[in-house]
mmCIF file of C-alpha atoms in Angstrom:
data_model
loop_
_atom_site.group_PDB
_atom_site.id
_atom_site.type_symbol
_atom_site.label_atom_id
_atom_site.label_comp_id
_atom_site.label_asym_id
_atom_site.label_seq_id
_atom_site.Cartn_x
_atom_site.Cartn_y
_atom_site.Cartn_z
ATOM 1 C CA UNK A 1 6.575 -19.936 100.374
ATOM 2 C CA UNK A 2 7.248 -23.335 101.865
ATOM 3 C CA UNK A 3 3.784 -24.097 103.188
ATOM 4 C CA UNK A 4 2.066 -26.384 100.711
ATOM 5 C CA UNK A 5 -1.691 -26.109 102.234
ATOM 6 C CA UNK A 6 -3.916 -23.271 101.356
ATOM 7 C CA UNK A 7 -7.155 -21.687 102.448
ATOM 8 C CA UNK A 8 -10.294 -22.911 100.673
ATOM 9 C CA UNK A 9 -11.022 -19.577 99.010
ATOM 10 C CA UNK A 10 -7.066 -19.044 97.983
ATOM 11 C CA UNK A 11 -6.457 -18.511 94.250
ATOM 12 C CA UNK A 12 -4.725 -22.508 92.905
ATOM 13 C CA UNK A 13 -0.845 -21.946 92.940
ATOM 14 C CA UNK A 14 -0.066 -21.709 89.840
ATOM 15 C CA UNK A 15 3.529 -22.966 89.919
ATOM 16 C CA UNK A 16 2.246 -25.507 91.863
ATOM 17 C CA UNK A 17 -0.179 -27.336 89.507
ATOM 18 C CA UNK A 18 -0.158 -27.693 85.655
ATOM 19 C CA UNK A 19 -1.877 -25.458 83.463
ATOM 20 C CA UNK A 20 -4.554 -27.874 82.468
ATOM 21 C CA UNK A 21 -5.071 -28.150 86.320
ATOM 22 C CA UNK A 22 -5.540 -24.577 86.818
ATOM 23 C CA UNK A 23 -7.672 -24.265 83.971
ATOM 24 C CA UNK A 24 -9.874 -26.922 85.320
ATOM 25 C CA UNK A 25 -10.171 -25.055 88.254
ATOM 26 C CA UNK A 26 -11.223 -21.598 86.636
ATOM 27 C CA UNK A 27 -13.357 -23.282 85.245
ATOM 28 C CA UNK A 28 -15.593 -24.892 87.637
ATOM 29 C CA UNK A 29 -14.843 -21.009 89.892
ATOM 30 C CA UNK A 30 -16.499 -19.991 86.501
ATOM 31 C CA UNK A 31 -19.385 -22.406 86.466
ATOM 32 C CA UNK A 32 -23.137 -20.686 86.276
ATOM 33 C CA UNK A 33 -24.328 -23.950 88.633
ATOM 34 C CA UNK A 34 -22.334 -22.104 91.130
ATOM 35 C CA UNK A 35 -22.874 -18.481 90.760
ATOM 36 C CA UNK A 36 -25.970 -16.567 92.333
ATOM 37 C CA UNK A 37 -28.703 -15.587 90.010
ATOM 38 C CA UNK A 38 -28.632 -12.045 89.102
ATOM 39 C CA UNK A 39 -29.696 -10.312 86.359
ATOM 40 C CA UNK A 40 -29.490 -12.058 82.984
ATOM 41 C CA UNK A 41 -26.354 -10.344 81.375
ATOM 42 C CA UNK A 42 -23.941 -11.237 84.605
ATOM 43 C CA UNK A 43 -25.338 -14.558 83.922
ATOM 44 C CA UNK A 44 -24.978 -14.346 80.756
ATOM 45 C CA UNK A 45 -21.341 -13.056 80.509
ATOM 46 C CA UNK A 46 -20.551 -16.103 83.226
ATOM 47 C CA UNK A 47 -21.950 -18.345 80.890
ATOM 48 C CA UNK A 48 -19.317 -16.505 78.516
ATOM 49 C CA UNK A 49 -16.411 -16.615 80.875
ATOM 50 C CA UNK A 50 -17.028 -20.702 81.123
ATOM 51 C CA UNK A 51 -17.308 -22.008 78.318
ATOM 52 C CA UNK A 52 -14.761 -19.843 77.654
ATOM 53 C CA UNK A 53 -12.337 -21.402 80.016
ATOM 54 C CA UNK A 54 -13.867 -24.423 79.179
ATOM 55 C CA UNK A 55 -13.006 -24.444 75.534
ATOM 56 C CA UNK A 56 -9.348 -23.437 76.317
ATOM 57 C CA UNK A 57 -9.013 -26.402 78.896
ATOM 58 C CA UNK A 58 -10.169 -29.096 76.487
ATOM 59 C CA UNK A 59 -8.636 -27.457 73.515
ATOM 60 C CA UNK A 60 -5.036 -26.513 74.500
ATOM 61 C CA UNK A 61 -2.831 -27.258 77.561
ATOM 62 C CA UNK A 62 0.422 -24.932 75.993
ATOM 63 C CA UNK A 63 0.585 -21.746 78.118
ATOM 64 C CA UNK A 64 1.163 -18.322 76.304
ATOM 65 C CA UNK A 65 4.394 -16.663 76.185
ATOM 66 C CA UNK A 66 2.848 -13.738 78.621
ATOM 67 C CA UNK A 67 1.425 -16.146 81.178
ATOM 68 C CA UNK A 68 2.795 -17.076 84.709
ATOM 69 C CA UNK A 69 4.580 -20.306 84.359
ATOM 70 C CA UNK A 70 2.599 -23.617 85.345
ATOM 71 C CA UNK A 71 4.665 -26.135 87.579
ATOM 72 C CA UNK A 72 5.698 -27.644 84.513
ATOM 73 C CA UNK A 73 7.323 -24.754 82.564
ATOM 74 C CA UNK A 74 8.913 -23.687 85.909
ATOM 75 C CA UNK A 75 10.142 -26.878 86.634
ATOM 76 C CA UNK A 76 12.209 -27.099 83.196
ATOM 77 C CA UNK A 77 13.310 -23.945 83.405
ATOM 78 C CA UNK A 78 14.495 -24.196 87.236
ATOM 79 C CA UNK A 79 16.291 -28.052 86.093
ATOM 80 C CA UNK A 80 17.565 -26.137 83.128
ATOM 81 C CA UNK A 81 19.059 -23.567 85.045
ATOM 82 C CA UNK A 82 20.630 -25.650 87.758
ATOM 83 C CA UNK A 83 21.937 -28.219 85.410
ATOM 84 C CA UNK A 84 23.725 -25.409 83.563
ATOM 85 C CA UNK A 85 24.983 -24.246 86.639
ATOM 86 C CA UNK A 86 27.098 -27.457 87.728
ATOM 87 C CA UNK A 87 27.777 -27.592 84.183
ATOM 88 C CA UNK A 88 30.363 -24.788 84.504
ATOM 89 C CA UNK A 89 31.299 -25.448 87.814
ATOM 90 C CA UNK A 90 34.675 -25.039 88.563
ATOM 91 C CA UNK A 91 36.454 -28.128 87.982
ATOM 92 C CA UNK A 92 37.847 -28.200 91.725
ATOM 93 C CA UNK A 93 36.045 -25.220 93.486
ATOM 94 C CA UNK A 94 37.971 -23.947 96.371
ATOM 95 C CA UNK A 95 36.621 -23.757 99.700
ATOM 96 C CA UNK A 96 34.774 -20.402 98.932
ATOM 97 C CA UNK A 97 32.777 -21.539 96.147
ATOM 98 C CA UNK A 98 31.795 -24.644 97.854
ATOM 99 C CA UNK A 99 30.549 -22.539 100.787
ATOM 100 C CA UNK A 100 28.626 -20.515 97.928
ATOM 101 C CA UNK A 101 27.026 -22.859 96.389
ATOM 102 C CA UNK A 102 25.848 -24.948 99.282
ATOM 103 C CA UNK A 103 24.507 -21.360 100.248
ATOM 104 C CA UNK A 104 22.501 -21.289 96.880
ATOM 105 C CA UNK A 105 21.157 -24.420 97.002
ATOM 106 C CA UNK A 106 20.437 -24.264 100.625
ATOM 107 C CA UNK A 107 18.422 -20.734 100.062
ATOM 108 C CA UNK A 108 16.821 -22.362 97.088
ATOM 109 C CA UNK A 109 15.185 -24.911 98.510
ATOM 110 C CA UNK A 110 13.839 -22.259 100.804
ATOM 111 C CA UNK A 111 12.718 -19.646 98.195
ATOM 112 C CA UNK A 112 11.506 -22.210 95.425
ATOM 113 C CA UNK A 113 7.531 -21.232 94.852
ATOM 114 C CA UNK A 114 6.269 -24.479 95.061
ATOM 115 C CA UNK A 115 6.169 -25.574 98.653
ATOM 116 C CA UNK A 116 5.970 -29.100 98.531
ATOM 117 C CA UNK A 117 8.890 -29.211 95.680
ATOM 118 C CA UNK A 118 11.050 -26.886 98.060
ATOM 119 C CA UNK A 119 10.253 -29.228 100.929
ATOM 120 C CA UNK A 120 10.542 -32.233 98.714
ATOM 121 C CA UNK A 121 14.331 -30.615 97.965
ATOM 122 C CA UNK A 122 15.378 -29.829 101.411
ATOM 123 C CA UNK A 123 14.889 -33.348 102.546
ATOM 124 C CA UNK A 124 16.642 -34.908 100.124
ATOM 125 C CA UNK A 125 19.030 -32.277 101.277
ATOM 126 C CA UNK A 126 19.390 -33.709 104.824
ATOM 127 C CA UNK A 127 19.534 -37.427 103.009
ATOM 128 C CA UNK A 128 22.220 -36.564 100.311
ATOM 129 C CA UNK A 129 23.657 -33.429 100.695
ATOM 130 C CA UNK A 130 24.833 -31.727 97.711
ATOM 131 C CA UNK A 131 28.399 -32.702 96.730
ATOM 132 C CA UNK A 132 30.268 -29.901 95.307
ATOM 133 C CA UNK A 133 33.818 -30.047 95.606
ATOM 134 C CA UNK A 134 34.292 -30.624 92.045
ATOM 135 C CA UNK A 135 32.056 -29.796 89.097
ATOM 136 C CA UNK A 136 31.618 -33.480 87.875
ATOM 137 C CA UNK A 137 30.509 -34.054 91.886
ATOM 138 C CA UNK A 138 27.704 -31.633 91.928
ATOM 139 C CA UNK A 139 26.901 -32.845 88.090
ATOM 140 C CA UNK A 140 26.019 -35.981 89.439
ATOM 141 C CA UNK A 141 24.090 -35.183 92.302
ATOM 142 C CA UNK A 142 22.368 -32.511 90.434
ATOM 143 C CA UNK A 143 21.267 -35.884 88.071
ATOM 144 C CA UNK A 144 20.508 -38.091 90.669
ATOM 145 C CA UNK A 145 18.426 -35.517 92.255
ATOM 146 C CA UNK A 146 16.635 -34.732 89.534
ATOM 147 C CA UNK A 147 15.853 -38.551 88.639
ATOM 148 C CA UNK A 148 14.613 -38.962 92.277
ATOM 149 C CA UNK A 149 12.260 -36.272 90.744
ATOM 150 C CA UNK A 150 11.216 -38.002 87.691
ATOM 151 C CA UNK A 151 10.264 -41.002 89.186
ATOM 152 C CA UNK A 152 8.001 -39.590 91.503
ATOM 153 C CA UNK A 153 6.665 -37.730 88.472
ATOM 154 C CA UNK A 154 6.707 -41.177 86.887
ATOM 155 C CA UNK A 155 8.766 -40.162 84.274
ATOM 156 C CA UNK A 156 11.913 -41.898 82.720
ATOM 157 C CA UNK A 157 15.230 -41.478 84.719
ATOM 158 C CA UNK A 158 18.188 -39.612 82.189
ATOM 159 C CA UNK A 159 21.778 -41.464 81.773
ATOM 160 C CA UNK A 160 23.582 -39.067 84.096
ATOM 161 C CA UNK A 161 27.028 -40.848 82.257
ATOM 162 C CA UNK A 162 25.424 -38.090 79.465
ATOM 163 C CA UNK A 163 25.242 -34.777 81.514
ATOM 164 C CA UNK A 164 27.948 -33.243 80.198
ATOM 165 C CA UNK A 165 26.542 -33.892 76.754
ATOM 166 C CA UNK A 166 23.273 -32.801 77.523
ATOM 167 C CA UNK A 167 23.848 -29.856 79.406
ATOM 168 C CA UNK A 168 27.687 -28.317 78.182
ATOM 169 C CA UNK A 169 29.302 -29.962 75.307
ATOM 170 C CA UNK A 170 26.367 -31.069 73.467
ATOM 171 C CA UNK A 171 26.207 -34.107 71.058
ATOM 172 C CA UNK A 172 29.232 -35.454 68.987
ATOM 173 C CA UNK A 173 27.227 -35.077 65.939
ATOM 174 C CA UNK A 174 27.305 -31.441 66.015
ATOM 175 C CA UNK A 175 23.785 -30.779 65.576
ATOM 176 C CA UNK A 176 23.706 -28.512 68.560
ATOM 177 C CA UNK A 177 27.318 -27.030 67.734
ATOM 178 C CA UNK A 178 26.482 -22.887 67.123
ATOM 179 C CA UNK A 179 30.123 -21.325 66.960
ATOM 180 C CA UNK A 180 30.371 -22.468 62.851
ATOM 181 C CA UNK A 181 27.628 -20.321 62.301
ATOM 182 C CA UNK A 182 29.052 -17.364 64.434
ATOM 183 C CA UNK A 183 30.888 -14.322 61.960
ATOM 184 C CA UNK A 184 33.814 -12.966 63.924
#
């Protein structure tokens, strides 16, 4: 799971490239310039099966519900999760839970499906490992961790004086409050 290189005729890893990526990539695997002459309806129903790909790659870059996730959607889902996660840390773990959640984190970056984002996490393991005897601790490494991310991504870096807004208490406003709308 870790290795990030893959044969030439390999399927693209889908949680490690985009959807629009991938759909570039099908495709040109689609494209008749490519394909051996045969009889006219396989070259026909290539024709099909490109423009076909074609048409979705230009047109749309959203995944369906039913579809593997694209490094994108896993990504949020995987920052969502862990996020979450320190957000209900204990507030001072004992020495158990520490020793768990290193664990976690350590198998993680192990297990992740991209390669090159597990590898990318287990070195900036060895640089700053995870801090997690409180759950404001591994909050803030979780953020900083993540920003390291977003910046190679070139995206914006997030206010990690806001995590516990963002990812347990929500905003003051209320907006994202749920329990007044709960019957009991």
């Amino acid at each position: 799971m870790t290795d990030t290189k893959k044969p030439k005729d390999e399927k693209p890893c889908r949680v490690c490239d985009s959807f629009k990526t991938w759909r570039r990539h099908e495709a040109k695997t689609h494209d008749p310039k490519t394909q051996k002459s045969g009889s006219t309806a396989a070259g026909l129903g290539a024709l099909a099966s490109m423009a076909s790909a074609t048409s979705a790659a230009s047109s749309t870059t959203t995944l369906v519900d039913d579809c593997p996730p694209d490094s994108q959607v896993l990504g949020r889902a995987t920052w969502t999760f862990l996020h979450t996660m320190a957000a209900y840390y204990p507030e001072k773990a004992d020495t158990k839970q520490q020793d768990m959640m290193r664990s976690l984190l350590g198998s993680f970056s192990h297990f992740y499906p991209c390669g090159r984002c597990a590898s990318h996490l287990r070195e900036e393991m060895v640089r700053h490992p995870p801090t997690v005897d409180t759950r404001h601790a591994l909050s803030q490494w979780m953020c900083r961790t993540h920003n390291k991310v977003n910046v190679l991504l070139g995206k914006s870096e997030f206010d990690c004086a806001r995590v516990d807004e963002r990812w347990r208490d929500g905003p003051s406003d209320g907006r994202c409050s749920w329990a007044q709308d709960i019957e009991y």
